[in-house]
Short mmCIF file of C-alpha atoms in Angstrom, two decimals:
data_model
loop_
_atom_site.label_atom_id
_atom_site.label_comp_id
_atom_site.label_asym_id
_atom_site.label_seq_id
_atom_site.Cartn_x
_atom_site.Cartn_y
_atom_site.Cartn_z
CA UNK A 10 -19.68 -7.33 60.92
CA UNK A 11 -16.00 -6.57 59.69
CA UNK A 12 -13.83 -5.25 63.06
CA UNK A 13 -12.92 -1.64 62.97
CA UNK A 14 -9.70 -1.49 62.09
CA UNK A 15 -10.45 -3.93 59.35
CA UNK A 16 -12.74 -1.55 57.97
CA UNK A 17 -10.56 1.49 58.88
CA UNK A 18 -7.07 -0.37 57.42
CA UNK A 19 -9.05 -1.06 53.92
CA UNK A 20 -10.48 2.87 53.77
CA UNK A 21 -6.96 3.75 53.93
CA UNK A 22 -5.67 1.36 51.79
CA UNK A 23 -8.41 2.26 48.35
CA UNK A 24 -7.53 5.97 49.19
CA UNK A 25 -4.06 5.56 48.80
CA UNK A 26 -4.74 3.63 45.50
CA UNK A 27 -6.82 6.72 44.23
CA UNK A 28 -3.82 8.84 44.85
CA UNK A 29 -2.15 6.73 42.50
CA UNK A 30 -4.70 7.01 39.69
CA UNK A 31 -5.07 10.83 40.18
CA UNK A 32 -1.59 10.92 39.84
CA UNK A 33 -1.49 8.45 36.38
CA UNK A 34 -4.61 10.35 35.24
CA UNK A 35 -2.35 13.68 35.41
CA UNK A 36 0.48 12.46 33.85
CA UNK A 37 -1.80 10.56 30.76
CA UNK A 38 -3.25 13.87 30.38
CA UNK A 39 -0.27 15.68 29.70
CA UNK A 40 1.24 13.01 28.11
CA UNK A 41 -1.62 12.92 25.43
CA UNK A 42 -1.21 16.98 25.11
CA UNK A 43 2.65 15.85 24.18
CA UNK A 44 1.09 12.77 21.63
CA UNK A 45 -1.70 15.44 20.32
CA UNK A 46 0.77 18.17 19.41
CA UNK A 47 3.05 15.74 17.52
CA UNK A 48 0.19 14.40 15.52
CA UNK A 49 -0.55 17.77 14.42
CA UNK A 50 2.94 18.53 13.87
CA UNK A 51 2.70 15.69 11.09
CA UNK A 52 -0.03 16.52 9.30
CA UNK A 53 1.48 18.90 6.87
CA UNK A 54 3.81 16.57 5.98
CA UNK A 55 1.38 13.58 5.57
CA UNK A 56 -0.52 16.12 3.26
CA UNK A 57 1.57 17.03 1.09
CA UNK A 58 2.98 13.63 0.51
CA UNK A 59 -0.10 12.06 0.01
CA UNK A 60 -0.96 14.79 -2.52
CA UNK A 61 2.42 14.40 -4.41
CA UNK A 62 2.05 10.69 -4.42
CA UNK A 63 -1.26 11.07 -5.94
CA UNK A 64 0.13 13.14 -8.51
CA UNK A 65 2.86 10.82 -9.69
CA UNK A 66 0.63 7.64 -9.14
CA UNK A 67 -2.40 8.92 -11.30
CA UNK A 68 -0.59 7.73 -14.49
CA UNK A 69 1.30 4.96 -13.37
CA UNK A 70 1.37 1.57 -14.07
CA UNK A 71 0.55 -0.34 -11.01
CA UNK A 72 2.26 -3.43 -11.62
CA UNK A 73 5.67 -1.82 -12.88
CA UNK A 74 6.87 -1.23 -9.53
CA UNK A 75 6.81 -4.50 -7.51
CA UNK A 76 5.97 -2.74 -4.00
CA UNK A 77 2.53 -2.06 -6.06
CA UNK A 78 2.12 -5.59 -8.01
CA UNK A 79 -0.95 -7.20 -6.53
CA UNK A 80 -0.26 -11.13 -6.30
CA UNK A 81 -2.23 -13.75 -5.82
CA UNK A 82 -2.84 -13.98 -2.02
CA UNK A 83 -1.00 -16.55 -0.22
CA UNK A 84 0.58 -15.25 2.71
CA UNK A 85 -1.02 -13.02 4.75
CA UNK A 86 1.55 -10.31 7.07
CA UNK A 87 -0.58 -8.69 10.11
CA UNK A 88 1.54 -5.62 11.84
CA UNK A 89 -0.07 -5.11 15.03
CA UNK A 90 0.81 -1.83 16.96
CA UNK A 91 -0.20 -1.30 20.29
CA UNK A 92 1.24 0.08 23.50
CA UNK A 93 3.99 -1.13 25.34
CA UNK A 94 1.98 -0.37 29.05
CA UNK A 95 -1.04 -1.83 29.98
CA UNK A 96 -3.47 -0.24 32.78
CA UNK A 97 -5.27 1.83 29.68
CA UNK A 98 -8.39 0.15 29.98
CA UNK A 99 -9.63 -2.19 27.17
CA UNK A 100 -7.39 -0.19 24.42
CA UNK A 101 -4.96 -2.64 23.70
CA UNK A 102 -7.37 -5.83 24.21
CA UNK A 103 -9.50 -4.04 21.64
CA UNK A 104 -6.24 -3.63 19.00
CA UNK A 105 -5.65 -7.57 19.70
CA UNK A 106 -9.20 -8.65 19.57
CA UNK A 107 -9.58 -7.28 16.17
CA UNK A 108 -6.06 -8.93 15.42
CA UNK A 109 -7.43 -12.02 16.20
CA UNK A 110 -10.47 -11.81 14.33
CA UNK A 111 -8.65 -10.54 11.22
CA UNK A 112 -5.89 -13.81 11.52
CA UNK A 113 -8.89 -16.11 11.91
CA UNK A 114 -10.67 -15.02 8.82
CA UNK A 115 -7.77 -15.17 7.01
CA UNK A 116 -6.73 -18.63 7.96
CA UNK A 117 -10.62 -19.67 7.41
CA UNK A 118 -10.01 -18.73 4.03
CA UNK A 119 -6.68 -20.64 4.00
CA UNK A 120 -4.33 -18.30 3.83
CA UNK A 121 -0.93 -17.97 6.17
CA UNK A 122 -1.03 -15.38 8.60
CA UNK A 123 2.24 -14.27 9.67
CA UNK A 124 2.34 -11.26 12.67
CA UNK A 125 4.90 -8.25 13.49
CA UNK A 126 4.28 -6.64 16.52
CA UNK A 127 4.77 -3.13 17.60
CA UNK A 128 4.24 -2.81 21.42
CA UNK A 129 4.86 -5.16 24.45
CA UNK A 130 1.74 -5.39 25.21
CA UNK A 131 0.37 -7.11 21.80
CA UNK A 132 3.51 -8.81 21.98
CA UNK A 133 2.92 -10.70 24.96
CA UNK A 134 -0.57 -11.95 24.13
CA UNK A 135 0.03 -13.03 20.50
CA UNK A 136 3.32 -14.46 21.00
CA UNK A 137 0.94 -17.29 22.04
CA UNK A 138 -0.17 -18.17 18.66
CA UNK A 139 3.21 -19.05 17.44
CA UNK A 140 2.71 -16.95 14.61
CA UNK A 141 4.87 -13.69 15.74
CA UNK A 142 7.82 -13.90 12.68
CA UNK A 143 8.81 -10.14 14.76
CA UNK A 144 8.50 -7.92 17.73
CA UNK A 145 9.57 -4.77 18.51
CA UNK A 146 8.98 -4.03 22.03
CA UNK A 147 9.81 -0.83 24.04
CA UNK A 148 9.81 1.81 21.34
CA UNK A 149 6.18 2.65 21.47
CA UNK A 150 7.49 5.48 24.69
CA UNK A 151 9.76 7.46 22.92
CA UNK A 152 9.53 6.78 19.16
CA UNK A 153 10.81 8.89 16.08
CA UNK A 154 10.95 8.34 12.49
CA UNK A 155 14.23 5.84 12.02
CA UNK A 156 11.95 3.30 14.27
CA UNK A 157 9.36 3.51 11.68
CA UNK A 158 11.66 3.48 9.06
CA UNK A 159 13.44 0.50 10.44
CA UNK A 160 10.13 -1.36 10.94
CA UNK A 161 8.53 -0.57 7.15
CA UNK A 162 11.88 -1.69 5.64
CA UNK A 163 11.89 -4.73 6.43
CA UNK A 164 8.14 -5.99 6.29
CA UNK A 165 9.03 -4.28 2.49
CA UNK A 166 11.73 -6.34 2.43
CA UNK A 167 9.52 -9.48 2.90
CA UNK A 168 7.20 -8.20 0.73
CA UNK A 169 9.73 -7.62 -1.81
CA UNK A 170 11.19 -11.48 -1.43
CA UNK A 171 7.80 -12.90 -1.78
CA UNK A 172 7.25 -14.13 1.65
CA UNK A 173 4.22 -12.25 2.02
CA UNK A 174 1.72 -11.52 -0.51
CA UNK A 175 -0.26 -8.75 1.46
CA UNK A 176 0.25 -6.61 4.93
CA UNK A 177 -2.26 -4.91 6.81
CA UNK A 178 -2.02 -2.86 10.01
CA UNK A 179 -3.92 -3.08 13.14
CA UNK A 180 -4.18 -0.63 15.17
CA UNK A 181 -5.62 1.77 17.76
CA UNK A 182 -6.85 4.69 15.93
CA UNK A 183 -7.79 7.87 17.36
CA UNK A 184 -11.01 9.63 16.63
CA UNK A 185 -11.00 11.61 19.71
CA UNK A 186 -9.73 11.76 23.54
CA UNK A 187 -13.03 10.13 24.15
CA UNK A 188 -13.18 7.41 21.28
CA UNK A 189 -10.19 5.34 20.08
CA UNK A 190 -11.55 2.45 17.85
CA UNK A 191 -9.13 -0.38 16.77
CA UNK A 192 -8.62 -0.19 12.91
CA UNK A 193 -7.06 -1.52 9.83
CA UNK A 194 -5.74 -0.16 7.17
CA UNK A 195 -4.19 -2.12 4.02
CA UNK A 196 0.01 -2.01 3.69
CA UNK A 197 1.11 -3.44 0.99
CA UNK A 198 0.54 -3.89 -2.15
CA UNK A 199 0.74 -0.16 -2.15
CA UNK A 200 -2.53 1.54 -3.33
CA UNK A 201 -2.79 4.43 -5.43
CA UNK A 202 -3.66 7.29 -3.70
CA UNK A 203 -6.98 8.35 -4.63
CA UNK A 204 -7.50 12.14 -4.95
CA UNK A 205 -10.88 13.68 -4.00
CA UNK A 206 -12.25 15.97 -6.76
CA UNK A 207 -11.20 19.49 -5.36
CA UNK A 208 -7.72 18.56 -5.49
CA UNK A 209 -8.06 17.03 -8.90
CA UNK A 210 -8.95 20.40 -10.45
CA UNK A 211 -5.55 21.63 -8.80
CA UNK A 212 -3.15 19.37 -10.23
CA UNK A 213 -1.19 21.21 -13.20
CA UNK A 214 0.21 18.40 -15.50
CA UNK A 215 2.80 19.94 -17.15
CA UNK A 216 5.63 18.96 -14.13
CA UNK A 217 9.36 18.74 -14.55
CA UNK A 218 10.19 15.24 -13.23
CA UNK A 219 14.17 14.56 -12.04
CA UNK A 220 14.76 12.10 -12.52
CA UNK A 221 11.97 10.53 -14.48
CA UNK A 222 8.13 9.62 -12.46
CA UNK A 223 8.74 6.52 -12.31
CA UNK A 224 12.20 6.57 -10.61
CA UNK A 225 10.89 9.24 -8.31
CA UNK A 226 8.26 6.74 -7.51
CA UNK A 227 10.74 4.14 -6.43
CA UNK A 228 12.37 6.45 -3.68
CA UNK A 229 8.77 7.46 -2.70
CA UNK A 230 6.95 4.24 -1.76
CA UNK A 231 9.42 3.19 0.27
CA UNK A 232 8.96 6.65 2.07
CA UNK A 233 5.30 6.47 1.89
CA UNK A 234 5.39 3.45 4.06
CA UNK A 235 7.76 5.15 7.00
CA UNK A 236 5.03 7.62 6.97
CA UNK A 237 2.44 4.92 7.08
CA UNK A 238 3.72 3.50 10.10
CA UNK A 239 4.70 6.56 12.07
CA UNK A 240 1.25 7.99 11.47
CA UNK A 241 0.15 4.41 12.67
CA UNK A 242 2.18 4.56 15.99
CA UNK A 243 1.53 8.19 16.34
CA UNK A 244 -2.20 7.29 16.07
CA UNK A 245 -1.55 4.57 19.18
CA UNK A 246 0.50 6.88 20.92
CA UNK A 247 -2.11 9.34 21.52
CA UNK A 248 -5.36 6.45 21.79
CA UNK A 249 -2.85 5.06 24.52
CA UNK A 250 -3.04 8.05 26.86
CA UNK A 251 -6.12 9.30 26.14
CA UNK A 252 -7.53 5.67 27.13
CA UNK A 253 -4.89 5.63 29.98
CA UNK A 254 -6.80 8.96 30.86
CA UNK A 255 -10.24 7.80 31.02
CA UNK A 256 -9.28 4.74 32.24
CA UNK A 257 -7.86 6.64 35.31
CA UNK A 258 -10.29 8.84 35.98
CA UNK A 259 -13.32 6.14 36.44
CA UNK A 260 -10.61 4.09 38.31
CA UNK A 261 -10.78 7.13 40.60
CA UNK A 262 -14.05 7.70 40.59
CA UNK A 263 -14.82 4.11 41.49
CA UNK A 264 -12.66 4.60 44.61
CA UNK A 265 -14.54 7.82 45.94
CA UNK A 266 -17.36 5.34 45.88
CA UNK A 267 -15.79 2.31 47.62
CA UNK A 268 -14.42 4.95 50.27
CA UNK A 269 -17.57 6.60 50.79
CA UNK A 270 -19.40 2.71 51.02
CA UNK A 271 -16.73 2.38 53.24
CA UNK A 272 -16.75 5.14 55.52
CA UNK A 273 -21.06 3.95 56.05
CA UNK A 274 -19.77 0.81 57.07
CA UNK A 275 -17.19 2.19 59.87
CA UNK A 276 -19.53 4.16 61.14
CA UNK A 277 -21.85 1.25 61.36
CA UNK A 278 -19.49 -0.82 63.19
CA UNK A 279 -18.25 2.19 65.33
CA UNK A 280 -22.33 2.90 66.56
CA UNK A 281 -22.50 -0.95 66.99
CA UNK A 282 -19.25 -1.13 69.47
CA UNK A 283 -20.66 2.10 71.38
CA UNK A 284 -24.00 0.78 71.72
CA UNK A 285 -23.11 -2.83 72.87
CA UNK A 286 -20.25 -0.85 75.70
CA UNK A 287 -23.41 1.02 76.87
CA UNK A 288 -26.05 -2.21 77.29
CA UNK A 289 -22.90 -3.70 78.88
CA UNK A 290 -22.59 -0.37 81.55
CA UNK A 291 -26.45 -0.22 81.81
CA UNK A 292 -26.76 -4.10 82.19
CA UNK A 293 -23.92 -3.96 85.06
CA UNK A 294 -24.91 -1.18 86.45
CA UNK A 295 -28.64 -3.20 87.08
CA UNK A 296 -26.99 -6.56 88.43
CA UNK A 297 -25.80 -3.99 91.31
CA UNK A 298 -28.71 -2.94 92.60
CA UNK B 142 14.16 43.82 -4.47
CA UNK B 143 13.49 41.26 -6.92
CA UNK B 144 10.73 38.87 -7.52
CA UNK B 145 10.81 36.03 -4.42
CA UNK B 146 10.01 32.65 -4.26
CA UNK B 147 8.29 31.06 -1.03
CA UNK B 148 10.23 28.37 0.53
CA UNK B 149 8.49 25.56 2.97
CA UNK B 150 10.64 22.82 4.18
CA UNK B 151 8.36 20.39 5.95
CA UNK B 152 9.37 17.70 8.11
CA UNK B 153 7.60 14.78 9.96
CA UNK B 154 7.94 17.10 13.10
CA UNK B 155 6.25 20.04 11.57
CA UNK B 156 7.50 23.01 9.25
CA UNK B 157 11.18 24.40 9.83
CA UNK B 158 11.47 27.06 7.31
CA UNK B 159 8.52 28.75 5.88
CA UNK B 160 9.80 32.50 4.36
CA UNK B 161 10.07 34.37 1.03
CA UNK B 162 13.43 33.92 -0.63
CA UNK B 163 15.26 35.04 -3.16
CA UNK B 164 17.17 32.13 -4.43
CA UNK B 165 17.19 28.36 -3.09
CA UNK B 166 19.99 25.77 -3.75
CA UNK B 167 19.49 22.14 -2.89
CA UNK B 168 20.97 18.78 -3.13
CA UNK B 169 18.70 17.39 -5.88
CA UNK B 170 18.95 13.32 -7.48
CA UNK B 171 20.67 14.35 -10.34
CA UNK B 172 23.65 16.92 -8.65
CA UNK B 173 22.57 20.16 -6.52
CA UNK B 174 20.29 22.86 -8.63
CA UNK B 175 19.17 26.73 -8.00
CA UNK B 176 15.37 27.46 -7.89
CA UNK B 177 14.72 31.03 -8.96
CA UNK B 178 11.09 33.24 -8.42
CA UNK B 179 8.34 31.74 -11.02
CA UNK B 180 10.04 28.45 -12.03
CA UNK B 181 8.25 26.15 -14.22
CA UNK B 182 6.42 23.15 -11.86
CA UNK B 183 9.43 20.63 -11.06
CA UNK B 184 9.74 17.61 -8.73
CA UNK B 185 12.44 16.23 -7.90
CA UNK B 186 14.52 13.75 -5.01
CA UNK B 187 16.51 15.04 -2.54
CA UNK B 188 19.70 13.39 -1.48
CA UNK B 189 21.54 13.99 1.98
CA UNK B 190 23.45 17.79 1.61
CA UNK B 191 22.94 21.15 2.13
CA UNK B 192 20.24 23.48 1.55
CA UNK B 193 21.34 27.12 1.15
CA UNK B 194 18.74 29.99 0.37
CA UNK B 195 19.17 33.58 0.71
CA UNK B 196 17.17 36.19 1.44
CA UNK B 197 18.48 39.88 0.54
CA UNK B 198 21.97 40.08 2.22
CA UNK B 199 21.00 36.70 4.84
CA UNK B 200 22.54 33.48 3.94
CA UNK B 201 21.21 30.43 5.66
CA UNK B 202 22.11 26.55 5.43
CA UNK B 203 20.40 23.58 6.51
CA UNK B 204 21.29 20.06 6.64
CA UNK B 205 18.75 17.95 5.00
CA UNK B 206 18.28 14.43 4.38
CA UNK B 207 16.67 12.39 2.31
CA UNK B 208 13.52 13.26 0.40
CA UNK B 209 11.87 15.32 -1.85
CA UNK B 210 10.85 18.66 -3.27
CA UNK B 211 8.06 20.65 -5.30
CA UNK B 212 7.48 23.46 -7.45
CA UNK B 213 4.81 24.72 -8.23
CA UNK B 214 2.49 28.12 -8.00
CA UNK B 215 6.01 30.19 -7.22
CA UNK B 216 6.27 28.31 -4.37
CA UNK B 217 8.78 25.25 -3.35
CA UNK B 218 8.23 22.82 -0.72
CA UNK B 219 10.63 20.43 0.59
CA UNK B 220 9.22 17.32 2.30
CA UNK B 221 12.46 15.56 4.09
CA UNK B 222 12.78 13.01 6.82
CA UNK B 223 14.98 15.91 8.83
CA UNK B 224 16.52 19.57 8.41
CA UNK B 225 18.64 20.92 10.93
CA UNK B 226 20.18 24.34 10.88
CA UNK B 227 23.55 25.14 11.58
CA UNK B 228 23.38 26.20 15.21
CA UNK B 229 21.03 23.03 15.78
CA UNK B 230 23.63 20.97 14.99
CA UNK B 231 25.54 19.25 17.73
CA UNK B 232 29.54 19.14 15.99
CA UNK B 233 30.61 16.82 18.45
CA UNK B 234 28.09 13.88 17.98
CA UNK B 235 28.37 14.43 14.27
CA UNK B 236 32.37 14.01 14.38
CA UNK B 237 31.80 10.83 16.34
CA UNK B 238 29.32 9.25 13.98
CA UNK B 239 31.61 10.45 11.33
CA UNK B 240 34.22 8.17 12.82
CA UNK B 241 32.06 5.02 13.34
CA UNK B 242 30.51 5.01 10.01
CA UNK B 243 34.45 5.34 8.79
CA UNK B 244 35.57 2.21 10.87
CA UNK B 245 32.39 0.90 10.12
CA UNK B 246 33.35 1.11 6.02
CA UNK B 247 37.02 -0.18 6.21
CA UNK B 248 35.79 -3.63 8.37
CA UNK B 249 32.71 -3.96 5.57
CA UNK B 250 35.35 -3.68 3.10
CA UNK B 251 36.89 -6.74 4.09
CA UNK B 252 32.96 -8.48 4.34
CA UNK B 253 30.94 -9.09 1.50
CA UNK B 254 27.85 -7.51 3.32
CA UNK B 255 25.92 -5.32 1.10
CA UNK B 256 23.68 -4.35 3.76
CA UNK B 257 25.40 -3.08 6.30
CA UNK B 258 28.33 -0.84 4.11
CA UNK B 259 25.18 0.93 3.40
CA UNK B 260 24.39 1.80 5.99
CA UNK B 261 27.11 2.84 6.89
CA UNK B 262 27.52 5.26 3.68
CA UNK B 263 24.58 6.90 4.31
CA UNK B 264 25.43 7.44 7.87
CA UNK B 265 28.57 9.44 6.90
CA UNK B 266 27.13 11.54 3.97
CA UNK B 267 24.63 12.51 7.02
CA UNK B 268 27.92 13.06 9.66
CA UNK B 269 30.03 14.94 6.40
CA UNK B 270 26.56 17.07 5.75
CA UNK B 271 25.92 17.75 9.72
CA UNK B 272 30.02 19.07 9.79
CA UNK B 273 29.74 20.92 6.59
CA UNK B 274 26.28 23.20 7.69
CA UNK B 275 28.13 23.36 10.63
CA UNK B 276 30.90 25.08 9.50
CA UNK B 277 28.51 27.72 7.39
#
C-alpha cells in the first residue's frame, strides 16, 4: 500500500499534466481553424492553375520540356514533409514510416534514394540513414509561398542537372480533422494534368497564347511545382494540429482516468490509516482494563 | 455605361480583386497590354509591375508579381504569386529592399555569379513596383 502523500503528491502531479493538454488541445484547435482557412484560401488558385495547365499540356509534347522528359530511373529523390513539433500522436511516425517503406522498395529494386526533408521532426529520424542530401527545419510554423518556392527550385534544379531521375513527396495528407493518412504523390517528371470530362467540354481551343504555349509552359511548371509543395505543407500543416488535437484530447482523457483510479486508491489508504488508529485506540483502551 | 469585363485576381492566399471593370492594364511577357469587355480568349505571363483597372471614374493599382493571366467567357483572371494594393504597401520596407538589391547588384557585378545577380534583379523590379503602386 503506497503512503498517502505518495498517492496524494502523484494525483496532483497527472492533474497538473492534464492542464497542460487542455491547454495544447485549445491552442491545436484554433491553430487548425488558422491551417483550415488557409487551405481553403488556396483552393481557387490551385483550381484554376491546374485547369490552365491542363489546357496548355493537352497538346504538348512531353519530352520537349526537360522538367517533363521521363528518364530512365536511376536516382530516386524522396521529399519528406512533416512537422517540425512532435507530441501529435503517431502523425509524423506515420509520414516517416511510409518514407521508409517507399526508400526500401526503391533500393530493393536498386535504385539510389536520395531524401529532402521538410520538418524537424522527419529530419531528426532520417538523418540516420545517411541519405538526407537536404533539410529544411523550422519553417513548417510559419510558412508562405517563397519557402515553397525556395524548396521546389532547387530539387528542380537537381532534377534539371540529372542528379535525380524521379521525386516523389511524402507526406501527411488531410482527409479530415479526424483522419490524416500519410501519402505520396509523384514530383517530377511533371505529369500532364489530366482533365475529367466535364471540364473537357469547357475548354474553347481557339486561345491567344503570349508568348507562344510552349514558352508559357516553361514559366508554368516551374510554378506548378511551388504550388505542389505549398499545397503539400499546407496539407501537413493542418494534419499536424488536427492530430496534435486528438492527440490531446485522449491524453486528457486518459488523465481523468488515472486521477479518478487515483483518487480510489487514496481513499483506500486513507480508510486503511483510520481503521488501523482505531484497532490501535480500541486495542489500548482493552490492555487497561 | 459601357459593356464591362469581370476581373479576378487570385492569389495563393485567396482572391484580392473580384469586380466588374471597365478596362484592365497589366504587365504582360511581351510589354504591358489593355483588356477590353468581350476580348477574344488570351493567355498570357505576367511579369513583376502594375496592374491598373478602372471602373467608371475609380482608378485602382496593384502591385503584382509574377504569374499569369486568362481570358476567356468576358471574364479575366489573374493567377499571381502576390498582389498588393497601394495602401497595403509598406513604402518604407520597400525603399530598404530597394537599396539592398542595389548594393546587392554593384558587388555581383564585380562576381561572376549568375545566380545570385538574379536574384537580386528580381528583388528590385519587386521594390521599384511596390514604390511605384505606392505612389498611385
Amino acid at each position: 500500500m503506497p503512503s498517502l502523500k505518495e498517492v496524494k503528491t502523484k494525483i496532483t502531479g497527472v492533474k497538473k499534466t492534464a492542464q497542460i493538454t487542455k491547454a495544447m488541445n485549445m491552442v491545436a484547435a484554433a491553430k487548425l481553424r488558422g491551417a483550415q482557412e488557409k487551405m481553403e484560401a488556396f483552393r481557387p488558385y490551385t483550381a484554376k492553375f491546374n485547369e490552365a495547365m491542363s489546357n496548355l499540356s493537352s497538346g504538348a509534347n512531353t519530352n520537349a520540356f526537360p522538367l517533363m522528359e521521363s528518364r530512365e530511373v536511376k536516382n530516386v529523390e524522396l521529399v519528406v514533409i512533416t512537422s517540425d513539433r512532435g507530441l501529435c500522436g503517431s502523425f509524423n511516425a506515420n509520414v516517416i514510416k511510409l518514407a521508409t517503406k517507399k526508400m526500401e522498395a526503391y533500393e530493393a529494386q536498386g535504385k539510389n534514394v536520395s531524401l529532402v526533408c521538410v520538418g524537424k521532426k522527419g529530419f531528426q529520424l532520417l538523418k540516420r540513414s545517411g541519405k538526407v542530401r537536404k533539410n529544411y527545419n523550422d519553417t513548417m510554423g510559419n510558412f508562405q509561398m517563397f519557402h515553397a518556392r525556395e524548396i521546389a527550385t532547387d530539387i528542380a534544379a537537381q532534377f534539371l542537372e540529372g542528379n535525380t531521375d524521379k521525386v516523389e513527396i511524402v507526406y501527411g495528407s488531410f482527409r479530415s480533422v479526424a483522419v490524416q493518412e500519410p501519402a505520396s504523390k509523384p514530383f517530377l517528371p511533371v505529369q500532364p494534368v489530366e482533365k475529367d470530362e466535364a471540364e473537357e467540354r469547357k475548354i474553347s481551343g481557339d486561345y491567344i497564347y503570349e508568348p507562344s504555349s510552349e514558352e508559357i509552359m516553361e514559366v508554368l511548371q516551374p510554378l506548378y511545382l511551388n504550388v505542389m509543395v505549398y499545397h503539400a505543407m499546407l496539407e501537413v500543416g493542418a494534419s499536424e494540429h488536427a492530430a496534435r488535437m486528438t492527440a490531446m484530447d485522449n491524453a486528457t482523457n486518459a488523465c481523468g482516468d488515472i486521477v479518478r483510479n487515483l483518487t480510489i486508491v487514496y481513499n483506500k489508504a486513507r480508510q486503511a490509516a483510520v481503521t488501523n488508529e482505531l484497532m490501535d485506540i480500541v486495542g489500548g483502551a482493552e490492555a487497561l482494563k | 455605361m459601357g459593356q464591362q469585363i469581370r476581373l479576378e485576381v487570385v492569389t495563393p492566399t485567396g482572391a484580392k480583386v473580384d469586380e466588374d471593370v471597365d478596362i484592365v492594364n497589366a504587365p504582360g511577357f511581351g510589354g504591358d497590354f489593355g483588356v477590353l469587355a468581350n476580348h477574344a480568349p488570351f493567355l498570357s505571363t505576367i511579369k513583376i509591375g502594375t496592374l491598373t483597372y478602372e471602373n467608371g471614374k475609380k482608378r485602382e493599382a496593384l502591385m503584382v508579381s509574377g504569374g499569369f493571366c486568362e481570358v476567356s467567357n468576358n471574364k479575366i483572371t489573374f493567377l499571381v504569386e502576390s498582389a498588393e494594393k497601394g495602401s497595403e504597401i509598406d513604402v518604407e520596407r520597400a525603399m530598404r529592399a530597394k537599396e539592398r538589391a542595389e548594393k546587392r547588384l554593384a558587388q555581383a557585378a564585380q562576381q561572376t555569379e549568375d545566380f545570385n545577380r538574379k536574384r537580386a534583379e528580381i528583388a528590385l523590379q519587386r521594390a521599384l513596383a511596390r514604390l511605384k503602386v505606392a505612389k498611385m
